[in-house]
PDB file of C-alpha atoms in Angstrom:
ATOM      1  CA  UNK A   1       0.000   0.000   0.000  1.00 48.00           C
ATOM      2  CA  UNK A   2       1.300   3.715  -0.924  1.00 61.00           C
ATOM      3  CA  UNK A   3       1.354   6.905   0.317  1.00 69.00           C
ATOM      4  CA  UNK A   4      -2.430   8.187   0.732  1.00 78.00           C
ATOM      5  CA  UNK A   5      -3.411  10.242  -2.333  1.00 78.00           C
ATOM      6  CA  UNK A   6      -4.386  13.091   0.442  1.00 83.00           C
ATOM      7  CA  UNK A   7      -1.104  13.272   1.935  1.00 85.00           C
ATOM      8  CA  UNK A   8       0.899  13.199  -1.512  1.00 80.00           C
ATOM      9  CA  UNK A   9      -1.168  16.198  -2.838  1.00 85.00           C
ATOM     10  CA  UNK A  10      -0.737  18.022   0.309  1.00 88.00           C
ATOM     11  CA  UNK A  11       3.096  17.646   0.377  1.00 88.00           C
ATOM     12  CA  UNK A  12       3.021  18.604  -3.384  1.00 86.00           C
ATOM     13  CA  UNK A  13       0.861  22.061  -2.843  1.00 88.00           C
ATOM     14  CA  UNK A  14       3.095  22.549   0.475  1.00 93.00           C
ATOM     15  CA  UNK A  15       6.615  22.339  -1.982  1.00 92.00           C
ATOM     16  CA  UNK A  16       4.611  24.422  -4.745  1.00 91.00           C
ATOM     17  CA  UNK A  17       4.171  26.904  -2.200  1.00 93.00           C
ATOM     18  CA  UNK A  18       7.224  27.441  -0.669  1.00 94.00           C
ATOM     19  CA  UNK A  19       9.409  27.289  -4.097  1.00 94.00           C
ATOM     20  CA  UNK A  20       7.281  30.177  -4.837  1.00 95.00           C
ATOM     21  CA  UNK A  21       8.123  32.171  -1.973  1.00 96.00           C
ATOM     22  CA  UNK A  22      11.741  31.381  -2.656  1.00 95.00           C
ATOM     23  CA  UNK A  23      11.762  32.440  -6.132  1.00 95.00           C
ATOM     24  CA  UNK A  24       9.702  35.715  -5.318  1.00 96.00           C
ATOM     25  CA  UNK A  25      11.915  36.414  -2.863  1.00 96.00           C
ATOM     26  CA  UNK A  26      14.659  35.829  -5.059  1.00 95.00           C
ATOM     27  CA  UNK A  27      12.572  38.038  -7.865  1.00 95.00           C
ATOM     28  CA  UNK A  28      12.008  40.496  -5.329  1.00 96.00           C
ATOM     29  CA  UNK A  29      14.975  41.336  -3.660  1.00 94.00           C
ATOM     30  CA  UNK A  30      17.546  43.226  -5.618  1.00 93.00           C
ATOM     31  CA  UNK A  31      20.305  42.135  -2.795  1.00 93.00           C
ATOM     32  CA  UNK A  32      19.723  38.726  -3.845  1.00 92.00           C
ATOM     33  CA  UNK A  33      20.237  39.511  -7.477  1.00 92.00           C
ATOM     34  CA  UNK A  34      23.844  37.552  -7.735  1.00 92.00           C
ATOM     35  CA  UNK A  35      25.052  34.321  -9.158  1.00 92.00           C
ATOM     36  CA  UNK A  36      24.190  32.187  -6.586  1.00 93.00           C
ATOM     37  CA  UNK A  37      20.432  33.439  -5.831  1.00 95.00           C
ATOM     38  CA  UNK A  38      20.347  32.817  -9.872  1.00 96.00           C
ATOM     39  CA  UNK A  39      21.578  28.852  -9.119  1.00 97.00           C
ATOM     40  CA  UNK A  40      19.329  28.374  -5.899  1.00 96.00           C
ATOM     41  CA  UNK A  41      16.504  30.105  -8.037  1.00 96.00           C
ATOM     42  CA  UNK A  42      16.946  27.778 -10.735  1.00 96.00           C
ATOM     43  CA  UNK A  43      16.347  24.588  -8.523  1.00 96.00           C
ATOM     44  CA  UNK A  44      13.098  26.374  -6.998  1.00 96.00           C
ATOM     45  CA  UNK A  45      11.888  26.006 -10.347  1.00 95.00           C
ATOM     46  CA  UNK A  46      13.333  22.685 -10.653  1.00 95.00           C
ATOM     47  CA  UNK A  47      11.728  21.585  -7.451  1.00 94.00           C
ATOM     48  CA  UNK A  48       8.711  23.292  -8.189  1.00 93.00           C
ATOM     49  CA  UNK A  49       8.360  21.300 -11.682  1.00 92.00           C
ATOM     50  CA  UNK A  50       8.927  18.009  -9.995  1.00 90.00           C
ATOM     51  CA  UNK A  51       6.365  18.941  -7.517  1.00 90.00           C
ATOM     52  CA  UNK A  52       3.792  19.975  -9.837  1.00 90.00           C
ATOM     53  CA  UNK A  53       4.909  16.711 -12.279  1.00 88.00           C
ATOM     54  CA  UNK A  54       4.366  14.783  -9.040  1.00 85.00           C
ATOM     55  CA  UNK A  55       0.896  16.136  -8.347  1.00 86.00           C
ATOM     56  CA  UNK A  56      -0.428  15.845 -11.946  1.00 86.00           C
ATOM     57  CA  UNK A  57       0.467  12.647 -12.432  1.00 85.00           C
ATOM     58  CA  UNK A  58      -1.559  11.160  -8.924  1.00 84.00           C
ATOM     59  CA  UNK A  59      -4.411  13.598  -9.820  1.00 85.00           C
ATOM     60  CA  UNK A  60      -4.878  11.801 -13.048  1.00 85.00           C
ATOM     61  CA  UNK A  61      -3.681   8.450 -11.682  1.00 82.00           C
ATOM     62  CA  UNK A  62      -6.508   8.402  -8.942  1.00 84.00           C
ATOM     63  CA  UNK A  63      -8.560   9.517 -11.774  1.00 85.00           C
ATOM     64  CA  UNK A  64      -8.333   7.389 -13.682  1.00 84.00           C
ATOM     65  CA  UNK A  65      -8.488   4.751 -11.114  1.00 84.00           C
ATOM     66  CA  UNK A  66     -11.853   5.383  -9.824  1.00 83.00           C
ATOM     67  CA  UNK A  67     -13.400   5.986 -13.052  1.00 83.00           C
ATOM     68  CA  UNK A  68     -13.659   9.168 -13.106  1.00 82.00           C
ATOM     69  CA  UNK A  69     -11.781  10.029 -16.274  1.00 75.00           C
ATOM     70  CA  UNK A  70     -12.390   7.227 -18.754  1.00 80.00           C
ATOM     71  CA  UNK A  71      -9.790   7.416 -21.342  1.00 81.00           C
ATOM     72  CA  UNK A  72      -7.943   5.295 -24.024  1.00 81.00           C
ATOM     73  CA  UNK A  73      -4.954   3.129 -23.171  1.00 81.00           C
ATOM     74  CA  UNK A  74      -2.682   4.887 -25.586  1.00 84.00           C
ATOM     75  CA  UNK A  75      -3.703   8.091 -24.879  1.00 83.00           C
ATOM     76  CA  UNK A  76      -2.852   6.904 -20.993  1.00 80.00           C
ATOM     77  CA  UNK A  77       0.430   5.572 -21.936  1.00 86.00           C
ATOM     78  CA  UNK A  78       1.599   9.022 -23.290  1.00 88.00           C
ATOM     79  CA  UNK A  79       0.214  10.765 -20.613  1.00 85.00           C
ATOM     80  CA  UNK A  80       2.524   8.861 -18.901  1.00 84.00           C
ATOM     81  CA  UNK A  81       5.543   9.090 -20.925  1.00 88.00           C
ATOM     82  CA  UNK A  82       5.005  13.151 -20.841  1.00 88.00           C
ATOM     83  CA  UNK A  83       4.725  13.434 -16.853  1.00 86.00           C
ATOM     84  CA  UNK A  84       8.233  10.630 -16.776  1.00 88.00           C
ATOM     85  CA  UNK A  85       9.583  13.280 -18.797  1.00 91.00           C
ATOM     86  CA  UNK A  86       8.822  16.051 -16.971  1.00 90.00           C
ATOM     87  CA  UNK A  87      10.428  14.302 -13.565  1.00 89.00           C
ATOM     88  CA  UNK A  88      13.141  13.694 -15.455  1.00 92.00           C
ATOM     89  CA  UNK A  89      14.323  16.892 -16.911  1.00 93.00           C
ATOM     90  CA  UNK A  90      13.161  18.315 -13.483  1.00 93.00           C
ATOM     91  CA  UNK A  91      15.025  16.080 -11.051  1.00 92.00           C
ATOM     92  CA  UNK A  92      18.516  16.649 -13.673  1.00 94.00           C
ATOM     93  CA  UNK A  93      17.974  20.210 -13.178  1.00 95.00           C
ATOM     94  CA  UNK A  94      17.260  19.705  -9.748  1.00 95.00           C
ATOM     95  CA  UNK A  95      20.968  17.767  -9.483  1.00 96.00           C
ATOM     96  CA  UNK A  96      22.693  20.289 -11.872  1.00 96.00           C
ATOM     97  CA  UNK A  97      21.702  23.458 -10.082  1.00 97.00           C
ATOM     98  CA  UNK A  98      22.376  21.481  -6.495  1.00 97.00           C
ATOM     99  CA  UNK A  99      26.315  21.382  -8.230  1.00 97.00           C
ATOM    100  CA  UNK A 100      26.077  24.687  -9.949  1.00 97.00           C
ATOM    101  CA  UNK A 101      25.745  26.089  -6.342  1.00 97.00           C
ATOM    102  CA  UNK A 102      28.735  23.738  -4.826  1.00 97.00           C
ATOM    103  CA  UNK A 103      31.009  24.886  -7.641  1.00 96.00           C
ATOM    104  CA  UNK A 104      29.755  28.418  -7.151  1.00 96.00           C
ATOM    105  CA  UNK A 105      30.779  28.087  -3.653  1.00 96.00           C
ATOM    106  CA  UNK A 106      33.898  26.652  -4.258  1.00 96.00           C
ATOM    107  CA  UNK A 107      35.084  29.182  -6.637  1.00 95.00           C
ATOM    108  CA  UNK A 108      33.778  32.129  -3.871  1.00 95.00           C
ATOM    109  CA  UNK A 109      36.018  29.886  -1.205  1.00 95.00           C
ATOM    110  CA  UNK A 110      39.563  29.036  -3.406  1.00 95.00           C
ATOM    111  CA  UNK A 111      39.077  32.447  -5.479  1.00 93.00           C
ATOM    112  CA  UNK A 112      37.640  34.779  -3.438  1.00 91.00           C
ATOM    113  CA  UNK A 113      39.132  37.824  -4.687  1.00 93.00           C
ATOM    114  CA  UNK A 114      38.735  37.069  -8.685  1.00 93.00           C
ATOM    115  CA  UNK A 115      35.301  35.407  -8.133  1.00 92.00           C
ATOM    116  CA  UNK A 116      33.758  38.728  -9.332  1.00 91.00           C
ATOM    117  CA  UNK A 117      35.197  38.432 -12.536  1.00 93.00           C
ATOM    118  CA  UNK A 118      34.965  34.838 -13.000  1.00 93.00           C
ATOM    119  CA  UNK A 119      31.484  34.181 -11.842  1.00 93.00           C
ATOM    120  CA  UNK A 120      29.793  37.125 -13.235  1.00 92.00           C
ATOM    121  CA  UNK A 121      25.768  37.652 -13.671  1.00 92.00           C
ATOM    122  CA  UNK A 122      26.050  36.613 -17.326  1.00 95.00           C
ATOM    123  CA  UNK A 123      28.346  33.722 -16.890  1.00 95.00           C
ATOM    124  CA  UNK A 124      25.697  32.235 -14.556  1.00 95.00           C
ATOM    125  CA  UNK A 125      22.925  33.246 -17.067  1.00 95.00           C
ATOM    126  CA  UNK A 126      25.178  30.870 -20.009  1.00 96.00           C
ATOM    127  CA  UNK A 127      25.309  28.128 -16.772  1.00 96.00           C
ATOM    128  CA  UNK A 128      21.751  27.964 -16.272  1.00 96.00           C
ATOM    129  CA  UNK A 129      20.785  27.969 -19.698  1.00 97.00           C
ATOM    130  CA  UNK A 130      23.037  25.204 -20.275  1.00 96.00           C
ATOM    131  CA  UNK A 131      22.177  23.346 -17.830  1.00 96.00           C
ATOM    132  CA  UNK A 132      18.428  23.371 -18.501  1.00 95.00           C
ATOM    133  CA  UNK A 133      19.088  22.986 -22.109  1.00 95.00           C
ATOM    134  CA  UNK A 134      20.977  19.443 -21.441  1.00 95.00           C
ATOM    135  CA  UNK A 135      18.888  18.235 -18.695  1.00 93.00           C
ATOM    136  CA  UNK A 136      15.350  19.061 -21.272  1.00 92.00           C
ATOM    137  CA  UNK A 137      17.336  16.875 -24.262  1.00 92.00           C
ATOM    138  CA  UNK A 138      18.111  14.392 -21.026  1.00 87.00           C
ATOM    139  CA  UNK A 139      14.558  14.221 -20.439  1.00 83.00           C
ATOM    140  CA  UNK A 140      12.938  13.788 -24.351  1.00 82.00           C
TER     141      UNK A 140
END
């Protein structure tokens, strides 16, 4: 027996929430405008997708289930295959923004005096783009 379809959905809307508030915050706060607000910002939204993926997918699941959406298999099985690839790219990002910020912190520790010009607001803009771009062809 799983998790109670209650409980998941209520741990999904309670990450939703609170990636919000970090990326508003994030958005917000011109303070927080540096490289690595830009990497934890990036896995809000990564954590945010996987929560939403999560919740979709046991919405339509217990759906489904209880015969409340009636739908064909195929048209089941790619439902499927699109929420699998939404945890997946999500999750990668999730990984790739959790080492964007160790690397980021590394270079602030072992270069702290050039890390202005090495890790600058662009730079992190190419990093994030990259990394989204190679965890979306990770997840297709």
């Amino acid at each position: 027996m799983g998790i109670a379809v209650e409980v998941f959905l209520t741990l999904g809307l309670i990450s939703l929430l609170e990636n919000i508030l970090v990326i508003g915050a994030i958005v917000k706060n011109k303070n927080l405008h540096s490289p690595m607000y830009f990497f934890v910002c990036s896995l809000a939204v990564a954590d945010m997708l996987v929560s939403m993926s999560n919740t979709w997918e046991t919405i339509t699941i217990y759906l489904i289930n209880n015969k409340h959406l009636v739908i064909a298999d195929a048209f089941v099985r790619h439902i499927d295959n699109v929420f699998d690839s939404m945890i997946c790219i999500s999750v990668v990002a999730s990984m790739c923004s959790l080492l964007a910020i160790a690397v980021d912190r590394y270079v602030t520790i072992f270069y702290a005096l050039r890390y202005h010009h090495i890790m600058t607001v662009k730079r992190s803009g190419v990093i994030i783009a990259c990394i989204w771009t190679f965890c979306t062809g990770c997840g297709i």
